[in-house]
């Protein structure tokens, strides 16, 4: 029987994967080090080069980031210190469009400024590795008018914050446990209307549960609360399921609950209050251990006490915290 990819079933809060069947040597890009950093990019230009008249006090400066112009790339390494750690220099660039108006009159027709900067990060980068940079987000553009104290020229100075990811990689051969080759499944037709693309959160896409994702509502440990309509809210779409006598509400069409995207809601039949829980991307359990919940397969709500409105929440068998409607 083919083993489908995805998260392993949970047994007592511990992933229970089937034993691997072979050891494979695969060629992959291994990440040796990675970091995310914020950089403030800026530049100043002479107003006289772009404007038909001097910029008066109170003028309005409109600045917008030009789409698809943000980029970053590797410039060079610094010396090793200590061995295998060294500075990594990355060049950053983004273009912004600027327009200046005063009392409804355009003083400076729309023009483009290129903002640049160099980031330096201290990273594990031994010989044989290479650097990859990716812009993750670009902040809003802000501009000010100032005067060059040396020349007296009016200057338009703009700045933008850029968030980027820097990775140190190498092409290596890794020996890994494996289940063999992946097997193809028949394609499933995409329902209409289609989901928003690209998604905004989280950064990486969720996986698919091997078993049907289930929300369970219990009025006490092990005592199901039946007949409760549970809503799964995802990207503006609501899917509902009703709990059975054991308190289970299955969601067979969603594949898994997506952290950072999905919200679970139901009305408590005892208190008539709406219980709402936004699934996080990761969470810390009561012992302080950090757990990944970018994809969850079971979410359990257990009433915190007789007659109480609060529920203890368990994600894949691990307690996340308490929901108080």
mmCIF file of N, CA and C in Angstrom, residues 1-2 50 52 65 67 83 92 103 107 109 114-115 125 128 163 176 188 203 214 218-219 222 228 239 261 298 310 322:
data_model
loop_
_atom_site.group_PDB
_atom_site.id
_atom_site.type_symbol
_atom_site.label_atom_id
_atom_site.label_comp_id
_atom_site.label_asym_id
_atom_site.label_seq_id
_atom_site.Cartn_x
_atom_site.Cartn_y
_atom_site.Cartn_z
ATOM 1 N N UNK A 1 0.849 -1.196 0.000
ATOM 2 C CA UNK A 1 0.000 0.000 0.000
ATOM 3 C C UNK A 1 0.879 1.239 0.000
ATOM 4 N N UNK A 2 0.573 2.191 -0.871
ATOM 5 C CA UNK A 2 1.371 3.413 -0.954
ATOM 6 C C UNK A 2 1.193 4.250 0.303
ATOM 7 N N UNK A 50 14.062 67.495 -11.048
ATOM 8 C CA UNK A 50 12.781 66.851 -11.340
ATOM 9 C C UNK A 50 11.587 67.796 -11.225
ATOM 10 N N UNK A 52 9.526 71.671 -11.505
ATOM 11 C CA UNK A 52 9.433 72.878 -12.336
ATOM 12 C C UNK A 52 9.578 74.151 -11.524
ATOM 13 N N UNK A 65 6.084 52.429 -3.746
ATOM 14 C CA UNK A 65 7.062 51.436 -4.185
ATOM 15 C C UNK A 65 6.648 50.905 -5.556
ATOM 16 N N UNK A 67 6.140 48.173 -8.118
ATOM 17 C CA UNK A 67 6.011 46.720 -7.960
ATOM 18 C C UNK A 67 7.139 45.954 -8.659
ATOM 19 N N UNK A 83 36.936 30.220 12.481
ATOM 20 C CA UNK A 83 36.789 29.394 11.282
ATOM 21 C C UNK A 83 35.330 29.057 10.976
ATOM 22 N N UNK A 92 21.086 45.506 -1.593
ATOM 23 C CA UNK A 92 19.629 45.631 -1.601
ATOM 24 C C UNK A 92 19.226 46.826 -2.463
ATOM 25 N N UNK A 103 -1.188 72.740 -3.309
ATOM 26 C CA UNK A 103 -2.475 73.390 -3.594
ATOM 27 C C UNK A 103 -3.077 72.891 -4.906
ATOM 28 N N UNK A 107 4.052 70.183 -8.882
ATOM 29 C CA UNK A 107 5.341 70.876 -8.946
ATOM 30 C C UNK A 107 6.409 69.954 -9.513
ATOM 31 N N UNK A 109 6.470 66.452 -11.530
ATOM 32 C CA UNK A 109 5.807 65.305 -12.163
ATOM 33 C C UNK A 109 6.432 63.992 -11.685
ATOM 34 N N UNK A 114 15.865 55.290 -7.263
ATOM 35 C CA UNK A 114 16.358 53.972 -6.861
ATOM 36 C C UNK A 114 17.004 54.075 -5.488
ATOM 37 N N UNK A 115 16.464 53.326 -4.524
ATOM 38 C CA UNK A 115 16.998 53.300 -3.164
ATOM 39 C C UNK A 115 17.879 52.067 -3.013
ATOM 40 N N UNK A 125 29.500 30.150 7.033
ATOM 41 C CA UNK A 125 29.634 30.053 5.576
ATOM 42 C C UNK A 125 30.981 29.453 5.209
ATOM 43 N N UNK A 128 32.896 26.314 -0.141
ATOM 44 C CA UNK A 128 32.014 25.397 -0.853
ATOM 45 C C UNK A 128 30.549 25.772 -0.766
ATOM 46 N N UNK A 163 12.490 43.799 4.226
ATOM 47 C CA UNK A 163 12.765 42.586 5.007
ATOM 48 C C UNK A 163 13.212 41.497 4.045
ATOM 49 N N UNK A 176 19.283 9.552 3.631
ATOM 50 C CA UNK A 176 18.079 9.794 4.419
ATOM 51 C C UNK A 176 17.205 8.542 4.439
ATOM 52 N N UNK A 188 -7.732 15.979 -8.195
ATOM 53 C CA UNK A 188 -9.046 16.388 -7.707
ATOM 54 C C UNK A 188 -9.390 17.734 -8.330
ATOM 55 N N UNK A 203 4.213 31.768 5.625
ATOM 56 C CA UNK A 203 5.184 31.845 4.541
ATOM 57 C C UNK A 203 5.214 30.550 3.738
ATOM 58 N N UNK A 214 -10.307 16.618 12.353
ATOM 59 C CA UNK A 214 -11.467 16.550 13.245
ATOM 60 C C UNK A 214 -11.370 17.641 14.307
ATOM 61 N N UNK A 218 -15.873 18.687 23.918
ATOM 62 C CA UNK A 218 -16.226 17.854 25.072
ATOM 63 C C UNK A 218 -16.651 18.744 26.233
ATOM 64 N N UNK A 219 -17.724 18.346 26.914
ATOM 65 C CA UNK A 219 -18.171 19.097 28.083
ATOM 66 C C UNK A 219 -17.381 18.730 29.329
ATOM 67 N N UNK A 222 -13.368 13.324 27.908
ATOM 68 C CA UNK A 222 -13.938 12.077 27.434
ATOM 69 C C UNK A 222 -15.436 12.084 27.238
ATOM 70 N N UNK A 228 -23.411 20.092 18.118
ATOM 71 C CA UNK A 228 -22.839 21.440 18.055
ATOM 72 C C UNK A 228 -22.362 21.709 16.629
ATOM 73 N N UNK A 239 -16.847 26.705 6.304
ATOM 74 C CA UNK A 239 -17.260 25.313 6.152
ATOM 75 C C UNK A 239 -17.763 24.845 7.511
ATOM 76 N N UNK A 261 -4.092 30.845 9.362
ATOM 77 C CA UNK A 261 -5.142 31.092 8.361
ATOM 78 C C UNK A 261 -6.524 30.747 8.919
ATOM 79 N N UNK A 298 -6.000 17.467 14.464
ATOM 80 C CA UNK A 298 -7.058 17.357 15.469
ATOM 81 C C UNK A 298 -7.010 18.579 16.373
ATOM 82 N N UNK A 310 -15.227 28.723 29.801
ATOM 83 C CA UNK A 310 -13.900 28.571 29.206
ATOM 84 C C UNK A 310 -13.658 27.125 28.775
ATOM 85 N N UNK A 322 -6.132 28.177 26.896
ATOM 86 C CA UNK A 322 -7.542 28.267 27.243
ATOM 87 C C UNK A 322 -8.220 29.338 26.408
#
